[in-house]
mmCIF file of C-alpha atoms in Angstrom:
data_model
loop_
_atom_site.group_PDB
_atom_site.id
_atom_site.type_symbol
_atom_site.label_atom_id
_atom_site.label_comp_id
_atom_site.label_asym_id
_atom_site.label_seq_id
_atom_site.Cartn_x
_atom_site.Cartn_y
_atom_site.Cartn_z
ATOM 1 C CA UNK W 65 77.090 88.182 121.550
ATOM 2 C CA UNK W 66 78.002 85.030 123.465
ATOM 3 C CA UNK W 67 80.323 86.150 126.276
ATOM 4 C CA UNK W 68 82.266 82.884 126.150
ATOM 5 C CA UNK W 69 83.555 83.763 122.684
ATOM 6 C CA UNK W 70 86.099 86.125 124.260
ATOM 7 C CA UNK W 71 86.891 84.082 127.385
ATOM 8 C CA UNK W 72 90.560 83.121 127.990
ATOM 9 C CA UNK W 73 89.813 79.554 126.911
ATOM 10 C CA UNK W 74 88.152 80.708 123.678
ATOM 11 C CA UNK W 75 91.035 83.061 122.900
ATOM 12 C CA UNK W 76 93.500 80.226 123.554
ATOM 13 C CA UNK W 77 91.672 77.974 121.097
ATOM 14 C CA UNK W 78 91.509 80.807 118.563
ATOM 15 C CA UNK W 79 95.284 81.208 118.745
ATOM 16 C CA UNK W 80 95.763 77.467 118.393
ATOM 17 C CA UNK W 81 93.455 77.398 115.379
ATOM 18 C CA UNK W 82 95.363 80.267 113.770
ATOM 19 C CA UNK W 83 98.664 78.511 114.355
ATOM 20 C CA UNK W 84 97.247 75.250 112.999
ATOM 21 C CA UNK W 85 95.914 76.957 109.880
ATOM 22 C CA UNK W 86 99.214 78.755 109.259
ATOM 23 C CA UNK W 87 101.194 75.527 109.690
ATOM 24 C CA UNK W 88 99.031 72.884 108.024
ATOM 25 C CA UNK W 89 97.144 74.930 105.424
ATOM 26 C CA UNK W 90 99.367 77.894 104.584
ATOM 27 C CA UNK W 91 102.644 75.977 105.005
ATOM 28 C CA UNK W 92 104.355 78.450 107.350
ATOM 29 C CA UNK W 93 107.332 77.439 109.451
ATOM 30 C CA UNK W 94 107.129 77.779 113.222
ATOM 31 C CA UNK W 95 109.431 80.803 113.045
ATOM 32 C CA UNK W 96 107.078 82.437 110.545
ATOM 33 C CA UNK W 97 104.068 81.584 112.715
ATOM 34 C CA UNK W 98 105.781 83.110 115.742
ATOM 35 C CA UNK W 99 106.422 86.332 113.828
ATOM 36 C CA UNK W 100 102.893 86.586 112.422
ATOM 37 C CA UNK W 101 101.203 85.895 115.759
ATOM 38 C CA UNK W 102 103.639 88.018 117.769
ATOM 39 C CA UNK W 103 104.714 85.167 120.073
ATOM 40 C CA UNK W 104 107.919 83.269 120.783
ATOM 41 C CA UNK W 105 108.919 80.246 118.684
ATOM 42 C CA UNK W 106 108.255 78.007 121.688
ATOM 43 C CA UNK W 107 104.755 79.428 122.049
ATOM 44 C CA UNK W 108 104.121 78.909 118.338
ATOM 45 C CA UNK W 109 105.231 75.303 118.676
ATOM 46 C CA UNK W 110 102.877 74.757 121.633
ATOM 47 C CA UNK W 111 99.969 76.336 119.758
ATOM 48 C CA UNK W 112 100.473 74.050 116.762
ATOM 49 C CA UNK W 113 100.606 71.053 119.101
ATOM 50 C CA UNK W 114 97.458 72.264 120.858
ATOM 51 C CA UNK W 115 95.634 72.520 117.529
ATOM 52 C CA UNK W 116 96.242 68.774 117.114
ATOM 53 C CA UNK W 117 95.567 67.746 120.724
ATOM 54 C CA UNK W 118 92.288 69.685 120.818
ATOM 55 C CA UNK W 119 91.255 67.945 117.580
ATOM 56 C CA UNK W 120 91.028 71.246 115.708
ATOM 57 C CA UNK W 121 93.141 69.696 112.955
ATOM 58 C CA UNK W 122 91.634 66.990 110.778
ATOM 59 C CA UNK W 123 91.687 67.302 107.023
ATOM 60 C CA UNK W 124 91.020 70.992 107.622
ATOM 61 C CA UNK W 125 91.018 73.342 110.595
ATOM 62 C CA UNK W 126 87.773 72.465 112.352
ATOM 63 C CA UNK W 127 87.167 75.880 113.861
ATOM 64 C CA UNK W 128 85.258 79.002 112.760
ATOM 65 C CA UNK W 129 88.498 81.007 112.681
ATOM 66 C CA UNK W 130 89.656 78.963 109.651
ATOM 67 C CA UNK W 131 86.895 80.526 107.529
ATOM 68 C CA UNK W 132 87.982 83.949 108.737
ATOM 69 C CA UNK W 133 91.605 83.285 107.808
ATOM 70 C CA UNK W 134 90.547 82.144 104.346
ATOM 71 C CA UNK W 135 88.606 85.396 103.941
ATOM 72 C CA UNK W 136 91.581 87.422 105.183
ATOM 73 C CA UNK W 137 93.847 85.709 102.683
ATOM 74 C CA UNK W 138 91.413 86.375 99.838
ATOM 75 C CA UNK W 139 91.121 90.068 100.777
ATOM 76 C CA UNK W 140 94.911 90.400 101.012
ATOM 77 C CA UNK W 141 95.374 88.835 97.584
ATOM 78 C CA UNK W 142 92.648 90.877 95.922
ATOM 79 C CA UNK W 143 93.613 94.273 97.333
ATOM 80 C CA UNK W 144 97.355 93.814 97.908
ATOM 81 C CA UNK W 145 97.149 94.268 101.679
ATOM 82 C CA UNK W 146 100.151 94.019 103.982
ATOM 83 C CA UNK W 147 97.928 92.634 106.714
ATOM 84 C CA UNK W 148 94.316 91.586 107.126
ATOM 85 C CA UNK W 149 92.428 90.245 110.141
ATOM 86 C CA UNK W 150 88.875 88.925 109.906
ATOM 87 C CA UNK W 151 86.996 88.057 113.083
ATOM 88 C CA UNK W 152 83.873 85.876 113.411
ATOM 89 C CA UNK W 153 80.543 87.688 113.155
ATOM 90 C CA UNK W 154 77.599 87.217 115.458
ATOM 91 C CA UNK W 155 74.647 86.433 113.133
ATOM 92 C CA UNK W 156 72.337 88.329 115.492
ATOM 93 C CA UNK W 157 74.574 91.414 115.600
ATOM 94 C CA UNK W 158 76.789 91.537 112.475
ATOM 95 C CA UNK W 159 77.782 95.161 113.093
ATOM 96 C CA UNK W 160 78.955 94.631 116.678
ATOM 97 C CA UNK W 161 82.401 96.158 117.267
ATOM 98 C CA UNK W 162 83.622 93.968 120.132
ATOM 99 C CA UNK W 163 85.408 91.289 118.123
ATOM 100 C CA UNK W 164 86.935 93.769 115.685
ATOM 101 C CA UNK W 165 88.099 95.973 118.570
ATOM 102 C CA UNK W 166 89.731 93.011 120.344
ATOM 103 C CA UNK W 167 91.608 92.069 117.161
ATOM 104 C CA UNK W 168 92.708 95.668 116.590
ATOM 105 C CA UNK W 169 93.885 95.943 120.200
ATOM 106 C CA UNK W 170 95.954 92.768 119.741
ATOM 107 C CA UNK W 171 97.561 94.254 116.609
ATOM 108 C CA UNK W 172 98.305 97.478 118.450
ATOM 109 C CA UNK W 173 99.750 95.574 121.398
ATOM 110 C CA UNK W 174 102.330 93.900 119.124
ATOM 111 C CA UNK W 175 103.752 97.320 118.256
ATOM 112 C CA UNK W 176 103.597 98.556 121.834
ATOM 113 C CA UNK W 177 105.609 95.572 123.076
ATOM 114 C CA UNK W 178 108.646 96.813 121.166
ATOM 115 C CA UNK W 179 111.423 98.049 123.479
ATOM 116 C CA UNK W 180 112.420 100.546 120.773
ATOM 117 C CA UNK W 181 110.621 103.861 120.300
ATOM 118 C CA UNK W 182 107.543 103.568 118.113
ATOM 119 C CA UNK W 183 105.218 106.291 116.872
ATOM 120 C CA UNK W 184 101.538 105.347 116.726
ATOM 121 C CA UNK W 185 99.165 107.675 114.894
ATOM 122 C CA UNK W 186 95.406 107.425 115.349
ATOM 123 C CA UNK W 187 92.319 108.578 113.586
ATOM 124 C CA UNK W 188 89.060 108.879 115.461
ATOM 125 C CA UNK W 189 85.662 107.208 115.696
ATOM 126 C CA UNK W 190 83.732 104.524 117.559
ATOM 127 C CA UNK W 191 85.888 101.652 116.282
ATOM 128 C CA UNK W 192 89.146 103.176 117.497
ATOM 129 C CA UNK W 193 87.653 104.205 120.817
ATOM 130 C CA UNK W 194 86.467 100.610 121.300
ATOM 131 C CA UNK W 195 89.935 99.349 120.317
ATOM 132 C CA UNK W 196 91.634 101.384 123.039
ATOM 133 C CA UNK W 197 89.116 100.147 125.595
ATOM 134 C CA UNK W 198 90.127 96.554 124.792
ATOM 135 C CA UNK W 199 93.854 97.235 125.220
ATOM 136 C CA UNK W 200 95.412 96.124 128.520
ATOM 137 C CA UNK W 201 97.129 98.763 130.612
ATOM 138 C CA UNK W 202 100.841 98.886 129.796
ATOM 139 C CA UNK W 203 103.889 100.967 130.666
ATOM 140 C CA UNK W 204 105.268 102.326 127.393
ATOM 141 C CA UNK W 205 107.027 105.629 128.095
ATOM 142 C CA UNK W 206 109.361 104.982 125.140
ATOM 143 C CA UNK W 207 106.537 105.309 122.598
ATOM 144 C CA UNK W 208 104.706 108.325 121.176
ATOM 145 C CA UNK W 209 100.989 108.622 120.397
ATOM 146 C CA UNK W 210 99.883 111.260 117.898
ATOM 147 C CA UNK W 211 96.471 112.273 116.562
ATOM 148 C CA UNK W 212 95.967 112.499 112.814
ATOM 149 C CA UNK W 213 93.187 115.080 113.101
ATOM 150 C CA UNK W 214 91.839 117.800 115.332
ATOM 151 C CA UNK W 215 89.666 116.772 118.240
ATOM 152 C CA UNK W 216 87.381 119.813 118.404
ATOM 153 C CA UNK W 217 83.732 119.777 117.379
ATOM 154 C CA UNK W 218 82.154 122.705 115.580
ATOM 155 C CA UNK W 219 81.224 124.394 118.865
ATOM 156 C CA UNK W 220 84.725 123.983 120.324
ATOM 157 C CA UNK W 221 83.898 120.992 122.540
ATOM 158 C CA UNK W 222 86.087 117.896 122.568
ATOM 159 C CA UNK W 223 85.147 115.012 120.292
ATOM 160 C CA UNK W 224 83.675 112.079 122.265
ATOM 161 C CA UNK W 225 85.380 109.606 119.917
ATOM 162 C CA UNK W 226 88.958 110.870 120.076
ATOM 163 C CA UNK W 227 91.171 107.938 121.050
ATOM 164 C CA UNK W 228 94.600 109.571 121.309
ATOM 165 C CA UNK W 229 94.417 110.820 124.881
ATOM 166 C CA UNK W 230 92.768 107.595 126.082
ATOM 167 C CA UNK W 231 95.518 105.479 124.508
ATOM 168 C CA UNK W 232 98.300 107.645 125.903
ATOM 169 C CA UNK W 233 96.835 107.427 129.406
ATOM 170 C CA UNK W 234 96.368 103.660 129.103
ATOM 171 C CA UNK W 235 99.998 103.003 128.165
ATOM 172 C CA UNK W 236 101.731 105.859 129.985
ATOM 173 C CA UNK W 237 103.156 107.389 126.813
ATOM 174 C CA UNK W 238 103.544 111.023 125.746
ATOM 175 C CA UNK W 239 100.905 112.140 123.288
ATOM 176 C CA UNK W 240 100.556 114.850 120.687
ATOM 177 C CA UNK W 241 96.983 115.950 120.002
ATOM 178 C CA UNK W 242 96.446 117.813 116.765
ATOM 179 C CA UNK W 243 95.925 121.406 117.992
ATOM 180 C CA UNK W 244 93.428 122.247 115.261
ATOM 181 C CA UNK W 245 89.708 122.068 114.553
ATOM 182 C CA UNK W 246 88.577 119.338 112.182
ATOM 183 C CA UNK W 247 87.879 121.970 109.521
ATOM 184 C CA UNK W 248 89.271 125.436 108.893
ATOM 185 C CA UNK W 249 86.919 128.171 107.750
ATOM 186 C CA UNK W 250 88.800 128.530 104.484
ATOM 187 C CA UNK W 251 92.130 127.535 102.862
ATOM 188 C CA UNK W 252 93.777 130.788 103.908
ATOM 189 C CA UNK W 253 93.028 130.147 107.592
ATOM 190 C CA UNK W 254 94.264 126.576 107.195
ATOM 191 C CA UNK W 255 97.590 127.783 105.778
ATOM 192 C CA UNK W 256 98.090 130.037 108.799
ATOM 193 C CA UNK W 257 97.253 127.208 111.200
ATOM 194 C CA UNK W 258 99.685 124.821 109.546
ATOM 195 C CA UNK W 259 102.429 127.388 109.901
ATOM 196 C CA UNK W 260 102.382 127.026 113.692
ATOM 197 C CA UNK W 261 105.336 125.120 115.145
ATOM 198 C CA UNK W 262 103.167 122.772 117.219
ATOM 199 C CA UNK W 263 101.134 121.827 114.157
ATOM 200 C CA UNK W 264 104.238 121.276 112.023
ATOM 201 C CA UNK W 265 105.634 118.962 114.715
ATOM 202 C CA UNK W 266 102.399 116.962 114.902
ATOM 203 C CA UNK W 267 102.282 116.557 111.123
ATOM 204 C CA UNK W 268 105.929 115.462 111.106
ATOM 205 C CA UNK W 269 105.195 112.755 113.686
ATOM 206 C CA UNK W 270 102.236 111.569 111.592
ATOM 207 C CA UNK W 271 104.528 111.217 108.565
ATOM 208 C CA UNK W 272 106.981 109.172 110.642
ATOM 209 C CA UNK W 273 104.388 106.911 112.277
ATOM 210 C CA UNK W 274 105.407 103.253 112.550
ATOM 211 C CA UNK W 275 101.750 102.235 112.814
ATOM 212 C CA UNK W 276 98.620 104.172 111.870
ATOM 213 C CA UNK W 277 95.138 103.022 112.862
ATOM 214 C CA UNK W 278 92.196 104.746 111.217
ATOM 215 C CA UNK W 279 88.451 104.399 111.046
ATOM 216 C CA UNK W 280 86.417 104.635 107.846
ATOM 217 C CA UNK W 281 83.275 106.719 107.558
ATOM 218 C CA UNK W 282 80.390 106.305 105.134
ATOM 219 C CA UNK W 283 79.113 109.255 103.102
ATOM 220 C CA UNK W 284 75.357 109.395 103.490
ATOM 221 C CA UNK W 285 72.995 111.054 105.960
ATOM 222 C CA UNK W 286 74.215 108.646 108.669
ATOM 223 C CA UNK W 287 77.834 109.763 108.131
ATOM 224 C CA UNK W 288 79.641 111.009 111.249
ATOM 225 C CA UNK W 289 80.668 114.141 109.318
ATOM 226 C CA UNK W 290 77.004 114.938 108.735
ATOM 227 C CA UNK W 291 75.597 113.784 112.077
ATOM 228 C CA UNK W 292 78.222 115.764 113.993
ATOM 229 C CA UNK W 293 77.511 118.903 111.982
ATOM 230 C CA UNK W 294 80.741 119.221 110.019
ATOM 231 C CA UNK W 295 78.943 118.889 106.685
ATOM 232 C CA UNK W 296 75.662 120.600 105.858
ATOM 233 C CA UNK W 297 72.891 118.935 103.856
ATOM 234 C CA UNK W 298 73.827 121.089 100.866
ATOM 235 C CA UNK W 299 77.489 120.074 101.152
ATOM 236 C CA UNK W 300 76.492 116.413 101.416
ATOM 237 C CA UNK W 301 74.539 116.758 98.181
ATOM 238 C CA UNK W 302 77.510 118.450 96.527
ATOM 239 C CA UNK W 303 79.910 115.725 97.686
ATOM 240 C CA UNK W 304 77.489 113.040 96.530
ATOM 241 C CA UNK W 305 77.397 114.665 93.073
ATOM 242 C CA UNK W 306 81.201 114.460 93.017
ATOM 243 C CA UNK W 307 81.034 110.722 93.695
ATOM 244 C CA UNK W 308 81.943 110.716 97.388
ATOM 245 C CA UNK W 309 82.128 107.156 98.722
ATOM 246 C CA UNK W 310 83.813 107.495 102.112
ATOM 247 C CA UNK W 311 86.085 109.457 104.391
ATOM 248 C CA UNK W 312 89.185 108.755 106.449
ATOM 249 C CA UNK W 313 90.134 111.346 109.078
ATOM 250 C CA UNK W 314 87.722 113.723 107.285
ATOM 251 C CA UNK W 315 89.414 113.376 103.872
ATOM 252 C CA UNK W 316 86.578 112.559 101.464
ATOM 253 C CA UNK W 317 87.326 110.195 98.573
ATOM 254 C CA UNK W 318 85.479 108.730 95.605
ATOM 255 C CA UNK W 319 84.670 105.154 94.575
ATOM 256 C CA UNK W 320 88.183 104.677 93.206
ATOM 257 C CA UNK W 321 89.750 105.777 96.471
ATOM 258 C CA UNK W 322 90.874 109.152 95.098
ATOM 259 C CA UNK W 323 90.736 112.124 97.449
ATOM 260 C CA UNK W 324 88.308 114.523 95.796
ATOM 261 C CA UNK W 325 89.547 117.947 94.721
ATOM 262 C CA UNK W 326 86.765 120.035 96.236
ATOM 263 C CA UNK W 327 85.995 122.972 98.523
ATOM 264 C CA UNK W 328 85.398 120.704 101.528
ATOM 265 C CA UNK W 329 88.751 118.890 101.325
ATOM 266 C CA UNK W 330 90.485 122.250 100.866
ATOM 267 C CA UNK W 331 89.434 123.047 104.448
ATOM 268 C CA UNK W 332 90.349 119.702 106.061
ATOM 269 C CA UNK W 333 92.985 120.238 108.760
ATOM 270 C CA UNK W 334 93.876 116.563 109.262
ATOM 271 C CA UNK W 335 97.308 115.171 108.494
ATOM 272 C CA UNK W 336 97.506 114.083 104.845
ATOM 273 C CA UNK W 337 96.647 110.435 104.290
ATOM 274 C CA UNK W 338 99.880 108.405 104.405
ATOM 275 C CA UNK W 339 101.082 106.823 101.184
ATOM 276 C CA UNK W 340 104.236 105.034 102.386
ATOM 277 C CA UNK W 341 103.451 101.443 101.438
ATOM 278 C CA UNK W 342 106.108 100.027 103.742
ATOM 279 C CA UNK W 343 104.469 101.477 106.873
ATOM 280 C CA UNK W 344 101.277 99.885 108.210
ATOM 281 C CA UNK W 345 98.145 101.978 107.762
ATOM 282 C CA UNK W 346 95.366 99.764 109.105
ATOM 283 C CA UNK W 347 91.654 100.475 108.857
ATOM 284 C CA UNK W 348 89.419 99.210 111.666
ATOM 285 C CA UNK W 349 85.957 99.086 110.140
ATOM 286 C CA UNK W 350 82.899 96.881 109.847
ATOM 287 C CA UNK W 351 79.226 97.085 108.994
ATOM 288 C CA UNK W 352 76.835 97.134 106.060
ATOM 289 C CA UNK W 353 76.664 100.932 105.915
ATOM 290 C CA UNK W 354 80.426 101.219 105.503
ATOM 291 C CA UNK W 355 80.810 98.693 102.649
ATOM 292 C CA UNK W 356 81.163 101.236 99.787
ATOM 293 C CA UNK W 357 83.585 103.319 101.843
ATOM 294 C CA UNK W 358 85.743 100.341 102.862
ATOM 295 C CA UNK W 359 85.775 98.962 99.314
ATOM 296 C CA UNK W 360 86.819 102.307 97.840
ATOM 297 C CA UNK W 361 89.600 102.718 100.410
ATOM 298 C CA UNK W 362 90.943 99.269 99.517
ATOM 299 C CA UNK W 363 90.683 99.858 95.761
ATOM 300 C CA UNK W 364 92.536 103.171 96.060
ATOM 301 C CA UNK W 365 95.170 101.758 98.448
ATOM 302 C CA UNK W 366 94.389 104.476 100.983
ATOM 303 C CA UNK W 367 95.105 101.782 103.594
ATOM 304 C CA UNK W 368 97.332 98.720 103.390
ATOM 305 C CA UNK W 369 95.772 96.790 106.266
ATOM 306 C CA UNK W 370 92.239 95.931 107.356
ATOM 307 C CA UNK W 371 90.607 94.571 110.499
ATOM 308 C CA UNK W 372 86.972 93.698 109.914
ATOM 309 C CA UNK W 373 84.236 91.155 110.540
ATOM 310 C CA UNK W 374 83.413 87.941 108.707
ATOM 311 C CA UNK W 375 80.120 89.344 107.382
ATOM 312 C CA UNK W 376 81.805 92.495 106.063
ATOM 313 C CA UNK W 377 84.670 90.512 104.508
ATOM 314 C CA UNK W 378 82.233 88.269 102.635
ATOM 315 C CA UNK W 379 80.362 91.293 101.265
ATOM 316 C CA UNK W 380 83.593 93.035 100.220
ATOM 317 C CA UNK W 381 84.681 90.008 98.233
ATOM 318 C CA UNK W 382 81.267 89.872 96.543
ATOM 319 C CA UNK W 383 81.513 93.456 95.244
#
């Protein structure tokens, strides 16, 4: 990907283009633009002015980000999303995570800038790990970071894609890892585990989260659950027969976004998927392989926010 795309100058023009689109195309006031971009009213005013002075504004916003904002608006309307961010795709690397991770880090930073206590819950995966790596170091001792799922692999080793500890260290906030394996051996063992005080406290924090960021996993032989050894080939075949389309924090769901009633999900130790529509639950996901899983999650309202790439957004709208 062209390194200049994420230079300070490019980011400045992106922000100006967003402000210009919101003002001239979507008809937002400067106060509304300030709120949506997470900046002061004065900054919003300057960005709108910059969109004109840099000749980004003609009859339309003359910038690639305008196409992305149109796609985001279409996805929000179709799936009833609270928020949607679409970033430009590199034609030579449509599955690259960098742009999506930068956008997700910016969304996370808005919450972390709050002087009031905020609870941030995280799933796991490459996209969330990349998101944390794009976040600037901050001092946020007033916030709490909590993991939505266990961070132990089948052999007891730590997951390489767990983002909770990394985020807590980056912002200087207390964190609550989920003190459980990803899967229990059976429902009886899971019931005993969930009776522990530390687990109950972690699950309570997940329910109260002001912002939840999750990844989305596909359900084929390239699925993280299969590659990492959590699901056997026989179990994958069984889940496929039940219509499995994707997974979020190990909860497997079908094409309609319904969590499947099955033996595998009966052993999942992750926090239940949040259903509170007024609290942001944002998926950070992109790529051809994940299209069925992302689409199903949107159809079933398992998430109410999405950060994805232009190429993925176009494909989702075509389904």
